[in-house]
Structure formats: structure tokens, C-alpha cells
Coordinates of C-alpha atoms and ligand atoms in Angstrom, one line a residue:
M11 CA -21.1 13.4 28.4
E12 CA -22.3 12.9 32.0
Y13 CA -22.8 9.5 33.6
R14 CA -24.9 9.0 36.8
V15 CA -26.0 6.0 38.8
K16 CA -29.4 5.9 40.4
S17 CA -32.0 3.6 41.8
S18 CA -35.6 4.1 40.8
I19 CA -38.5 2.3 39.1
P20 CA -39.2 2.6 35.4
A21 CA -42.8 3.7 35.9
K22 CA -41.5 6.9 37.5
Q23 CA -39.3 7.7 34.5
R24 CA -40.5 11.0 33.1
S25 CA -38.1 12.0 30.4
G26 CA -35.6 10.8 27.8
C27 CA -35.3 7.2 26.8
M28 CA -35.5 4.0 28.8
V29 CA -33.1 1.3 27.6
I30 CA -33.9 -2.3 28.4
G31 CA -32.3 -5.5 27.5
I32 CA -34.2 -8.3 25.7
Y33 CA -32.8 -11.9 25.7
E34 CA -33.4 -14.2 22.7
S35 CA -35.8 -16.2 24.9
R36 CA -37.9 -12.9 24.8
K37 CA -38.9 -13.6 28.4
L38 CA -39.7 -10.3 30.1
G39 CA -37.2 -9.4 32.9
S40 CA -38.3 -7.5 36.0
T41 CA -37.9 -4.1 34.4
A42 CA -39.6 -5.1 31.2
K43 CA -42.5 -6.7 33.2
Q44 CA -43.0 -3.4 35.1
I45 CA -43.1 -1.4 31.9
N46 CA -45.4 -4.0 30.3
Q47 CA -47.8 -3.6 33.1
V48 CA -47.9 0.2 32.9
C49 CA -48.5 0.1 29.1
D50 CA -51.2 -2.6 29.2
G51 CA -49.2 -5.4 27.6
Q52 CA -47.9 -3.4 24.6
L53 CA -44.3 -4.5 25.2
A54 CA -45.2 -8.2 25.3
A55 CA -47.2 -7.6 22.1
V56 CA -44.2 -6.1 20.2
L57 CA -42.1 -9.0 21.2
K58 CA -44.7 -11.5 20.2
H59 CA -44.9 -10.0 16.7
G60 CA -41.2 -10.8 16.4
D61 CA -40.0 -7.3 15.6
M62 CA -37.3 -7.8 18.2
D63 CA -35.6 -11.1 18.4
G64 CA -33.1 -10.4 21.1
K65 CA -30.1 -11.1 18.9
P66 CA -26.9 -9.3 19.9
G67 CA -26.4 -6.1 17.9
K68 CA -30.2 -5.7 17.3
S69 CA -32.2 -2.8 18.7
L70 CA -35.7 -1.4 18.4
M71 CA -36.9 2.0 19.4
L72 CA -40.5 2.2 20.6
Y73 CA -42.3 5.6 20.8
N74 CA -45.2 6.7 23.0
L75 CA -46.1 3.5 24.8
P76 CA -49.4 4.2 26.5
G77 CA -49.2 5.1 30.2
L78 CA -45.5 5.7 30.3
G79 CA -44.1 9.1 31.3
C80 CA -41.2 9.0 28.9
E81 CA -41.5 9.1 25.1
R82 CA -39.1 6.5 24.1
V83 CA -38.1 2.9 25.0
L84 CA -35.2 1.3 23.4
L85 CA -35.0 -2.5 23.3
V86 CA -31.5 -3.9 22.9
G87 CA -30.8 -7.5 22.0
C88 CA -28.8 -9.4 24.6
G89 CA -28.4 -12.8 23.0
K90 CA -28.6 -16.0 25.0
E91 CA -29.1 -15.4 28.7
K92 CA -26.6 -18.0 29.8
K93 CA -24.0 -16.8 27.3
L94 CA -23.7 -13.2 28.5
D95 CA -20.0 -12.5 28.9
A96 CA -17.7 -9.5 28.9
A97 CA -17.8 -9.2 25.1
S98 CA -21.6 -9.5 24.7
F99 CA -22.2 -7.2 27.6
G100 CA -20.0 -4.6 25.9
K101 CA -21.9 -5.1 22.6
I102 CA -25.2 -4.3 24.3
F103 CA -23.9 -0.9 25.4
S104 CA -22.1 -0.1 22.2
T105 CA -25.2 -0.9 20.2
A106 CA -27.4 1.1 22.5
S107 CA -25.3 4.2 22.7
K108 CA -24.8 4.3 18.9
T109 CA -28.5 3.9 18.3
L110 CA -29.4 6.6 20.8
E111 CA -26.9 9.0 19.3
D112 CA -27.9 8.4 15.7
G113 CA -31.5 8.9 16.7
G114 CA -30.9 12.2 18.5
T115 CA -31.7 11.0 22.0
T116 CA -30.0 13.3 24.5
H117 CA -30.8 11.7 27.8
A118 CA -31.1 7.9 28.5
T119 CA -31.6 5.7 31.4
F120 CA -30.3 2.1 31.3
Y121 CA -31.9 -0.6 33.4
L122 CA -29.2 -3.1 34.4
S123 CA -30.6 -5.4 36.9
E124 CA -31.4 -8.1 34.3
L125 CA -27.9 -8.2 32.9
T126 CA -25.7 -10.5 34.9
V127 CA -22.2 -11.7 33.9
K128 CA -20.6 -14.5 35.8
G129 CA -18.1 -13.2 38.4
W130 CA -19.2 -9.5 38.0
N131 CA -20.4 -7.3 40.8
S132 CA -22.2 -4.0 40.3
Q133 CA -19.0 -2.0 40.4
R134 CA -17.6 -4.0 37.4
K135 CA -20.9 -3.8 35.6
I136 CA -21.1 -0.1 35.8
S137 CA -17.5 0.5 34.9
Q138 CA -17.7 -1.9 31.9
A139 CA -20.9 -0.3 30.7
I140 CA -19.3 3.2 30.7
V141 CA -16.2 1.9 29.0
A142 CA -18.3 0.2 26.3
C143 CA -20.5 3.3 25.7
E144 CA -17.5 5.7 25.5
S145 CA -15.5 3.3 23.2
A146 CA -18.4 3.2 20.8
R147 CA -18.9 6.9 20.8
Y148 CA -15.2 7.6 20.2
R149 CA -14.3 9.7 17.2
F150 CA -11.0 10.9 15.9
D151 CA -11.8 14.0 13.8
Q152 CA -9.4 16.5 15.2
L153 CA -7.5 16.6 11.8
K154 CA -10.6 16.9 9.6
S155 CA -11.7 20.4 8.7
K156 CA -15.4 19.4 9.4
S157 CA -16.3 17.7 12.6
S158 CA -18.2 14.4 12.3
A159 CA -19.9 14.8 15.6
P160 CA -23.7 14.0 15.7
K161 CA -26.0 17.0 15.6
R162 CA -27.7 16.1 18.8
P163 CA -25.1 14.2 20.8
L164 CA -26.0 12.3 24.0
K165 CA -25.7 14.5 27.0
S166 CA -26.3 12.1 29.9
I167 CA -26.7 8.4 30.6
T168 CA -28.1 7.3 33.9
L169 CA -27.3 3.7 34.9
N170 CA -30.1 2.4 37.0
V171 CA -29.3 -0.3 39.6
D172 CA -30.9 -2.0 42.7
S173 CA -30.7 0.3 45.7
R174 CA -28.6 -2.1 47.6
D175 CA -26.0 -1.9 44.8
L176 CA -25.8 1.9 44.8
A177 CA -22.6 2.3 46.8
A178 CA -20.7 -0.2 44.7
A179 CA -22.1 1.3 41.5
K180 CA -20.7 4.7 42.5
H181 CA -17.2 3.2 42.7
G182 CA -17.8 1.7 39.3
L183 CA -18.9 5.1 38.0
I184 CA -15.5 6.7 39.0
A185 CA -13.5 3.8 37.7
G186 CA -15.4 3.5 34.4
Q187 CA -15.1 7.1 33.5
A188 CA -11.4 7.2 34.3
I189 CA -10.7 4.0 32.3
A190 CA -12.7 5.4 29.4
N191 CA -10.8 8.7 29.5
G192 CA -7.5 6.8 29.7
M193 CA -8.5 4.7 26.6
G194 CA -9.5 7.9 24.8
L195 CA -6.0 9.4 25.4
T196 CA -4.4 6.2 24.3
R197 CA -6.4 6.1 21.1
D198 CA -5.9 9.8 20.3
L199 CA -2.1 9.6 20.7
S200 CA -2.0 6.4 18.7
N201 CA -4.2 7.7 15.9
L202 CA -2.1 10.9 15.4
P203 CA 0.2 10.6 12.4
G204 CA 4.0 10.4 12.6
N205 CA 4.6 14.0 11.5
I206 CA 2.6 15.3 14.5
C207 CA 3.2 12.6 17.1
T208 CA 7.0 12.6 17.4
P209 CA 9.0 11.6 20.4
S210 CA 9.1 15.3 21.4
Y211 CA 5.3 15.4 21.1
L212 CA 4.9 12.4 23.3
A213 CA 7.2 14.0 25.9
S214 CA 5.1 17.2 25.8
Q215 CA 1.9 15.2 26.3
A216 CA 3.5 13.5 29.3
R217 CA 4.4 16.8 30.8
K218 CA 0.9 18.0 30.2
L219 CA -0.4 15.0 32.1
G220 CA 2.0 15.7 34.9
K221 CA 0.6 19.2 35.3
Q222 CA -2.9 17.8 35.6
H223 CA -2.2 15.5 38.5
S224 CA -0.3 16.4 41.7
K225 CA 0.8 12.8 42.4
L226 CA 2.4 12.4 39.0
S227 CA 5.9 13.6 38.2
I228 CA 7.5 13.6 34.8
R229 CA 11.1 13.3 33.8
I230 CA 12.3 13.4 30.2
L231 CA 15.8 12.0 29.5
E232 CA 17.5 13.6 26.4
E233 CA 19.9 11.9 24.1
A234 CA 22.9 13.4 25.9
E235 CA 21.8 11.8 29.2
M236 CA 21.0 8.5 27.5
K237 CA 24.5 8.5 26.1
K238 CA 26.0 9.0 29.5
L239 CA 24.0 6.0 30.8
G240 CA 25.4 4.0 27.9
M241 CA 22.1 3.4 26.1
G242 CA 23.8 2.4 22.8
A243 CA 21.0 0.2 21.6
L244 CA 18.3 2.8 21.9
L245 CA 20.4 5.6 20.5
S246 CA 21.5 3.5 17.5
V247 CA 17.8 3.4 16.4
S248 CA 17.3 7.2 16.7
R249 CA 20.6 8.0 14.9
G250 CA 18.8 7.5 11.6
S251 CA 16.2 10.1 12.4
R252 CA 16.1 13.9 12.6
Q253 CA 13.8 13.7 15.6
P254 CA 15.7 13.3 18.8
A255 CA 14.9 10.2 21.0
K256 CA 13.3 10.8 24.4
L257 CA 13.1 8.5 27.4
I258 CA 9.9 9.6 29.1
T259 CA 9.3 8.6 32.7
L260 CA 6.1 9.2 34.6
D261 CA 6.2 8.5 38.3
Y262 CA 2.9 8.2 40.2
K263 CA 3.0 8.0 44.0
G264 CA -0.3 6.8 45.4
A265 CA 1.0 4.7 48.2
R266 CA 3.7 4.8 50.9
K267 CA 7.1 5.6 49.7
S268 CA 8.3 2.1 50.8
D269 CA 5.8 0.3 48.6
K270 CA 7.6 -1.2 45.6
P271 CA 6.1 0.1 42.3
V272 CA 4.7 -1.5 39.3
V273 CA 6.7 -0.4 36.3
L274 CA 5.1 -0.2 32.9
V275 CA 7.4 0.1 29.9
G276 CA 5.8 1.0 26.6
K277 CA 7.4 0.9 23.1
G278 CA 7.0 4.5 21.8
L279 CA 8.2 4.1 18.2
T280 CA 6.4 7.0 16.6
F281 CA 7.1 5.7 13.0
D282 CA 8.7 2.5 11.9
A283 CA 9.8 2.5 8.3
G284 CA 12.1 -0.5 9.1
G285 CA 15.3 1.5 8.7
I286 CA 17.8 0.2 6.1
S287 CA 15.9 -3.1 6.2
I288 CA 13.0 -1.0 4.8
K289 CA 9.4 -2.3 5.0
P290 CA 7.3 -2.7 1.8
A291 CA 5.1 0.3 0.9
Q292 CA 1.9 -1.6 1.3
A293 CA 0.2 -0.4 4.6
M294 CA 3.4 1.3 5.8
D295 CA 1.2 4.1 7.1
E296 CA 0.1 1.8 9.8
M297 CA 3.5 1.9 11.4
K298 CA 2.5 5.2 13.0
Y299 CA 0.9 2.8 15.5
D300 CA 4.2 1.5 16.6
M301 CA 3.9 3.7 19.6
C302 CA 0.7 2.1 20.9
G303 CA 2.6 0.5 23.8
G304 CA 3.8 4.0 24.9
A305 CA 0.3 5.4 24.4
T306 CA -1.1 2.6 26.6
V307 CA 1.3 3.6 29.4
M308 CA 0.1 7.2 29.1
G309 CA -3.6 6.1 29.2
V310 CA -3.1 3.9 32.2
M311 CA -1.1 6.6 34.1
C312 CA -3.9 9.1 33.3
A313 CA -6.7 6.7 34.5
V314 CA -4.8 5.6 37.7
A315 CA -4.1 9.2 38.6
E316 CA -7.7 10.2 38.0
I317 CA -9.0 7.4 40.3
G318 CA -6.3 8.1 42.8
L319 CA -5.5 4.4 43.1
P320 CA -3.4 3.7 46.3
I321 CA -0.4 2.2 44.5
N322 CA 3.0 3.3 43.2
L323 CA 3.2 3.1 39.5
V324 CA 6.0 4.1 37.1
G325 CA 5.7 4.5 33.4
V326 CA 8.8 4.4 31.1
I327 CA 8.5 5.1 27.4
P328 CA 11.5 4.9 25.2
S329 CA 10.5 6.9 22.1
S330 CA 12.2 7.2 18.7
E331 CA 11.6 7.0 15.0
N332 CA 13.1 4.2 12.8
L333 CA 14.0 5.5 9.4
P334 CA 16.5 4.8 6.6
D335 CA 19.3 7.4 6.5
G336 CA 23.0 7.7 5.8
D337 CA 23.6 7.5 9.5
A338 CA 21.1 4.8 10.3
N339 CA 21.9 1.3 11.7
K340 CA 23.2 -1.0 9.0
P341 CA 22.7 -4.8 9.0
G342 CA 25.7 -6.3 10.6
D343 CA 26.3 -3.3 12.9
I344 CA 27.2 -4.2 16.5
V345 CA 26.0 -1.9 19.3
T346 CA 26.5 -2.1 23.1
S347 CA 23.4 -1.9 25.3
M348 CA 23.3 -0.2 28.7
S349 CA 23.5 -3.6 30.3
G350 CA 26.9 -4.1 28.7
Q351 CA 25.7 -6.9 26.4
T352 CA 26.5 -6.4 22.7
I353 CA 24.0 -6.9 19.9
E354 CA 24.5 -7.7 16.2
I355 CA 21.8 -5.9 14.3
L356 CA 21.0 -8.4 11.5
N357 CA 17.7 -6.6 10.7
T358 CA 17.2 -3.0 11.4
D359 CA 13.5 -3.5 11.4
A360 CA 13.7 -5.4 14.7
E361 CA 14.2 -2.1 16.4
G362 CA 11.6 -2.3 19.1
R363 CA 13.7 -4.7 21.2
L364 CA 16.6 -2.4 20.8
I365 CA 14.9 0.6 22.3
L366 CA 13.1 -1.6 24.9
C367 CA 16.2 -3.4 26.2
D368 CA 17.8 -0.2 27.4
A369 CA 14.6 1.0 28.9
L370 CA 14.3 -2.4 30.7
T371 CA 17.8 -2.1 32.1
Y372 CA 17.1 1.5 33.1
C373 CA 13.9 0.7 35.1
A374 CA 15.7 -1.6 37.5
R375 CA 16.6 1.6 39.4
Y376 CA 13.0 1.9 40.6
K377 CA 13.4 -1.4 42.5
P378 CA 10.2 -2.7 40.9
D379 CA 7.8 -5.2 42.4
V380 CA 6.9 -6.2 38.8
V381 CA 7.8 -4.8 35.3
I382 CA 5.3 -5.2 32.5
D383 CA 6.3 -4.1 29.0
L384 CA 3.8 -3.4 26.2
A385 CA 4.9 -3.4 22.6
T386 CA 3.7 -3.7 19.1
L387 CA 6.7 -5.9 18.7
T388 CA 6.2 -8.6 16.0
G389 CA 4.1 -9.2 13.0
A390 CA 4.4 -12.9 14.0
C391 CA 2.1 -12.2 16.9
I392 CA -0.7 -11.3 14.5
V393 CA -0.1 -14.5 12.6
A394 CA -0.2 -16.5 15.8
L395 CA -3.1 -14.9 17.7
G396 CA -4.9 -12.6 15.2
H397 CA -6.3 -9.2 16.2
Q398 CA -8.4 -10.7 19.0
T399 CA -5.8 -11.7 21.5
Q400 CA -2.5 -10.3 22.8
A401 CA 0.4 -12.5 23.7
V402 CA 1.9 -12.6 27.1
L403 CA 5.3 -14.1 28.1
G404 CA 7.6 -13.6 31.0
N405 CA 9.8 -14.9 33.8
N406 CA 7.2 -15.0 36.6
E407 CA 4.2 -17.3 36.4
P408 CA 2.1 -15.7 39.1
L409 CA 2.4 -12.3 37.4
I410 CA 1.4 -13.9 34.0
K411 CA -1.6 -15.6 35.7
D412 CA -2.7 -12.3 37.2
L413 CA -2.6 -10.6 33.8
L414 CA -4.4 -13.4 32.0
K415 CA -7.1 -13.3 34.7
A416 CA -7.5 -9.5 34.5
G417 CA -7.9 -9.6 30.7
E418 CA -10.4 -12.5 31.0
Q419 CA -12.5 -10.5 33.5
V420 CA -12.9 -7.5 31.3
G421 CA -12.9 -9.0 27.9
D422 CA -9.5 -7.8 26.9
R423 CA -7.9 -11.1 26.7
A424 CA -4.3 -12.3 26.5
W425 CA -2.8 -15.7 25.9
Q426 CA 0.5 -17.1 27.2
L427 CA 3.2 -18.3 24.8
P428 CA 6.1 -20.3 26.1
L429 CA 9.5 -18.7 26.9
W430 CA 11.4 -21.9 27.2
E431 CA 15.2 -22.0 27.2
E432 CA 15.4 -24.0 24.0
Y433 CA 14.3 -21.0 22.0
Q434 CA 17.2 -18.8 23.2
Q435 CA 19.8 -20.4 20.9
Q436 CA 18.0 -18.8 17.9
L437 CA 19.6 -15.5 19.0
D438 CA 23.1 -16.8 18.8
S439 CA 25.5 -14.5 16.9
N440 CA 29.0 -15.2 15.5
F441 CA 30.2 -11.7 16.3
A442 CA 28.3 -10.4 19.4
D443 CA 26.6 -11.5 22.6
M444 CA 23.4 -11.9 20.6
A445 CA 21.7 -11.2 17.3
N446 CA 18.6 -8.9 17.2
I447 CA 16.6 -11.5 15.3
G448 CA 15.9 -15.2 15.8
G449 CA 15.1 -16.5 12.3
R450 CA 11.8 -17.3 10.6
T451 CA 10.1 -19.4 13.3
A452 CA 8.6 -18.4 16.6
G453 CA 9.1 -14.7 16.0
T454 CA 7.1 -13.5 19.0
I455 CA 8.9 -15.9 21.3
T456 CA 12.4 -15.1 20.1
A457 CA 11.6 -11.4 20.5
A458 CA 10.6 -12.1 24.1
C459 CA 13.8 -14.2 24.5
F460 CA 15.8 -11.2 23.5
L461 CA 14.0 -9.0 26.1
S462 CA 14.4 -11.7 28.8
R463 CA 18.2 -11.2 28.7
Y464 CA 17.6 -7.7 30.1
T465 CA 15.0 -8.5 32.8
K466 CA 16.8 -11.1 34.9
D467 CA 16.8 -9.0 38.1
Y468 CA 13.1 -8.6 38.5
N469 CA 9.6 -10.1 37.9
W470 CA 8.7 -9.4 34.4
A471 CA 6.0 -9.9 31.8
H472 CA 6.0 -8.8 28.2
M473 CA 2.8 -8.2 26.2
D474 CA 3.0 -8.2 22.4
I475 CA 0.1 -6.0 21.4
A476 CA 0.9 -5.9 17.6
G477 CA -2.5 -7.4 16.8
T478 CA -4.8 -5.9 19.4
A479 CA -3.7 -2.2 19.7
W480 CA -5.3 -1.2 16.5
V481 CA -7.5 -2.5 13.7
S482 CA -6.9 -2.1 9.9
G483 CA -9.4 -2.0 7.1
A484 CA -12.4 0.3 6.7
N485 CA -12.5 1.1 10.5
K486 CA -8.8 1.6 10.7
G487 CA -7.9 3.0 14.1
A488 CA -6.5 2.5 17.6
T489 CA -8.5 0.3 20.0
G490 CA -7.2 1.5 23.4
R491 CA -6.2 -2.0 24.3
P492 CA -4.8 -3.2 26.6
V493 CA -5.7 -0.3 28.9
P494 CA -8.7 -2.3 30.3
L495 CA -6.6 -5.4 31.1
L496 CA -3.9 -3.3 32.9
M497 CA -6.5 -1.2 34.8
Q498 CA -8.2 -4.4 36.0
Y499 CA -4.8 -5.8 37.1
L500 CA -3.9 -2.6 39.0
I501 CA -7.4 -2.3 40.6
D502 CA -7.2 -5.9 41.7
R503 CA -3.7 -5.2 43.2
A504 CA -4.9 -2.1 45.0
G505 CA -7.6 -4.3 46.6
Ligands
BES15 N1 6.7 -2.7 14.6 C1 7.0 -3.9 14.0 C2 6.1 -5.1 14.3 C3 4.7 -5.0 13.7 C4 4.5 -5.4 12.4 C5 3.6 -4.6 14.4 C6 3.3 -5.4 11.8 C7 2.4 -4.5 13.8 C8 2.2 -4.9 12.5 C9 8.4 -4.3 14.4 O1 9.3 -3.3 14.7 C10 9.0 -5.2 13.3 O2 9.2 -4.6 12.3 N2 9.2 -6.4 13.6 C11 9.7 -7.3 12.6 C12 10.7 -8.2 13.3 C13 11.5 -9.1 12.3 C14 12.4 -8.2 11.5 C15 12.3 -10.0 13.1 C16 8.5 -8.1 12.0 O3 7.6 -8.5 12.8 O4 8.5 -8.3 10.8
MN16 MN1 10.3 -2.7 12.9
ZN17 ZN1 8.5 -1.5 15.2

């Protein structure tokens, strides 16, 4: 699929389909007015008849309006003009691209000048439009014997903007396509089942990414090296699995060597059965998504390298399975982490923090400016914030503020939970420096408390993406979140 930006007037449009937004007020915007004039008031007549009420998610295809050079005009509902935000903006583009593709339109031109979201410039508008279209068109059918692709797929979308916005729009074009590609990679990796997407598979995909981008170098640490480094927590999880653990590092150099990097750490648990503290059978298949944090890191690295952002960025993905086995962790086992701190494993299903803590200790060697970890860490996070919002906690308020703001800007929102000292005591253990669980209450916070004990030497934020990284139910699948939030954060940083 090809995206272009352009500046021209609708009356000159000769082919394909014109897409224009209609607000609930049904007042004609400037593009609609021009079209209405050319077609002798036909557009206003359609709206007057009430066939299109402008509600979000609604669309109406019009054919052969008199006087127009192009055959089709698609009207898309935009809701209330004052209420247009990141989410409703995205909805306009997902509705439009699905309708176009279902109807067999191959070339479409979107007129964007009427659509304004508070705080957005043309660059943001274009990149968000592309991300929304590509997210809606995403399919995962590589494991079906018949493809579910439409017979006449969309071939090109032209995004029409005011001529004075053209330069900014071109930046948005590059960013939007890269972010959409990154999200596609994240979703593909996440949707793959545990028997295909193993730690070794993730490592091979990282190597592949490294071959595609000259500024990106990959290093995979094997179990023997992890043992030398003393990663007793991470290795205790993989001991119960026949798949060897991997510690995947991706190093992107887009700025001067002396610039301190951002380090992203992603939980790459390719299947979480719970271990000896085994999970119930119900929906256990969804635990193939326990590597979404790692897949997010891969997607972001891919997008950053594609744009060529002038920053230094490191990705670290501890990857393992968590299965029951004769050699698996047992409740009560005590292991020693790379930091030297000992951990009493009271529940083998709280394994994410065990693989993350060693990765978090390891990443201090990159002398990071900030470290952000992404993890499908706790079911409690879904109880607290649902599937709409990811949790963010950490030891550095400015970093947390920046992440919250980035998510708000692109409709990939996070919400801060407290990481106050008084929660730490829930991790007390009679036999080791800490327990790996903190009891029934405040599960997301005590998980972050656990991680906080390994991140004291740098600025750190933790995002629990258990609720946002995928959806269950009829449309079960990975969402690609929080790639948009992280990309916005990194783009803002790059200036
Ligand atoms: N991967 C899970 C968290 C999870 C659960 C993500 C459901 C998405 C949906 C994690 O490893 C886990 O099992 N956490 C336990 C922690 C508990 C034992 C303290 C949980 O949330 O139940
Ligand atoms: Mn678990
Ligand atoms: Zn897990």
C-alpha cells in the first residue's frame, strides 16, 4: 500500500474515490462546499435527507455525483466537531479504510483540512491517519491455508493537505509509515503461537532486523553467558523449559556516541503456563501474548531505524518460557539475582519480574539516560485499568510525565499508579531478601515495587501493558500498543 501527500482542489480530482468528513452538525466544510458547488447542491441534498448523520463509525458512499471527475465520494462521520480527539480521529480513518477496501476501491484521496484535533500539527495529523488506516487493515492470516485478503485491496491513499502544510505533512508521511510498520511487526510477533515464536525465534527475528538497518547491531546472550553474569533469577525460569532462554539486545546508534541512550526493556515470555503454580486451563492460550513487551521493543526499534531518528536507543529483551517440569522452579525456592539480591519464589507464576530483574541489572552497563520497561506483568492491572489504559510507575517523575503526555497526544494512554514506600513491605520474606509476590492487594504496584529494587541507579519507568497489548473475545489479537506512545516519546525527545 502506498501513501502520498498532496495539495490540490477536489474539483480537479479525476479518479478513484474522494473521502470527506461530515460532522454531526452536517455543516459543509470547505472541501464539501467545493464539491457541493461542482455537483449543483447534490451533496447538501443528501445530507438534508438524513442518509448521513455524521455519527462516528458511519459512512455513506455516493456514486456519480454530477459534474465531478471522479466516480465515488465517501462521506465519513466525524461526530461532534468540538469533540474530535485522537481516538475519534483514528476512528474516522479506520472506518474509511475498511469501507473502501470492502467496496473494492483501489485509490482514494482523503481531504483533511476540516479535521482538526487540539494540539496537533499537520505532521501529527498525517502520521496518525496512516497509523489508523494501517491498524484497521491489519490481518494475521499467515497461518491459515487460505488468505483472507480482500479481492481488490486498496493500492494507494493520497492525503490532501493545504499547500502551506505540505512540508510538515511529508515528515508525517515518513513517521506514520514507519510507526505503522513497527506496529505491524509487534502484532505479528505477538500473534504467533508459542510453538513457533520461541525465545530462539525472537532472537532470529532480531538478527533479521539487524541485517535490514546499518545503524542497528544485535547481540544475543546465551544461557552460558547469562550464567557467567550471575543471572540466577532469569535462568531459574527457563530451567523448566526445553527452549533455551535468550537475552536479546538491539543497539541503535543514531546520535553521537557520547549521547546517553534510552533503554527499552521488554518482557519476552513466549508462553506462560504459570510453571508449578500452574494457571487454570480457561484462556491459557492467551499466555502466548506474554512476550508483547518484547515485541513492542522490536517494533519500536524497527520504526526508529526506519525513520533514522537522531537518538541512541537500546532494546533489551529477556526471553524464556514458563512451564511446569521436573526441573522447574518450586514454590519456596530461593534464587540469587545478578544484583546479588536473593528472591524467595512463593509463586512460580510471578515469573515476569524474575526475568526482568536480571535484564534491568544488566542494562545499567549502557549508562542509560532513562530505562523504560514494558511488560504484560499482572492480571491485577487489567482489573484496575481495564483494556483501555496501561499503567505507568517509576522512580522519576519527569520521565513519567513525558510518557503520560506522549500517550495522551496519540490516543495510546497510560495512567500513573503510586510507587510509595509503604507498599514495599508487602514483599518481605522470612528467608530471602524479598519474596516474588506481594499478596492479594495492589498487585500491579507490588510488582513494580519488586522491579524498583533493581533500578535504583538510573531513571526508570515501568509500564504494565497486560490489558492494552492485546484484546480477547471475538477479535482476539495483538493491538501493537504501546508502540505509538513510545514513538511519540522518542520523536519528542529527538526534537
Ligand atoms: N503474564 C502474567 C500476567 C497476566 C495475566 C497478563 C493475565 C495478562 C493477563 C504474569 O506472569 C502472571 O502470571 N502474573 C500473576 C502474578 C501473581 C502470581 C502475583 C498474576 O497476575 O496473576
Ligand atoms: Mn505468570
Ligand atoms: Zn507472565
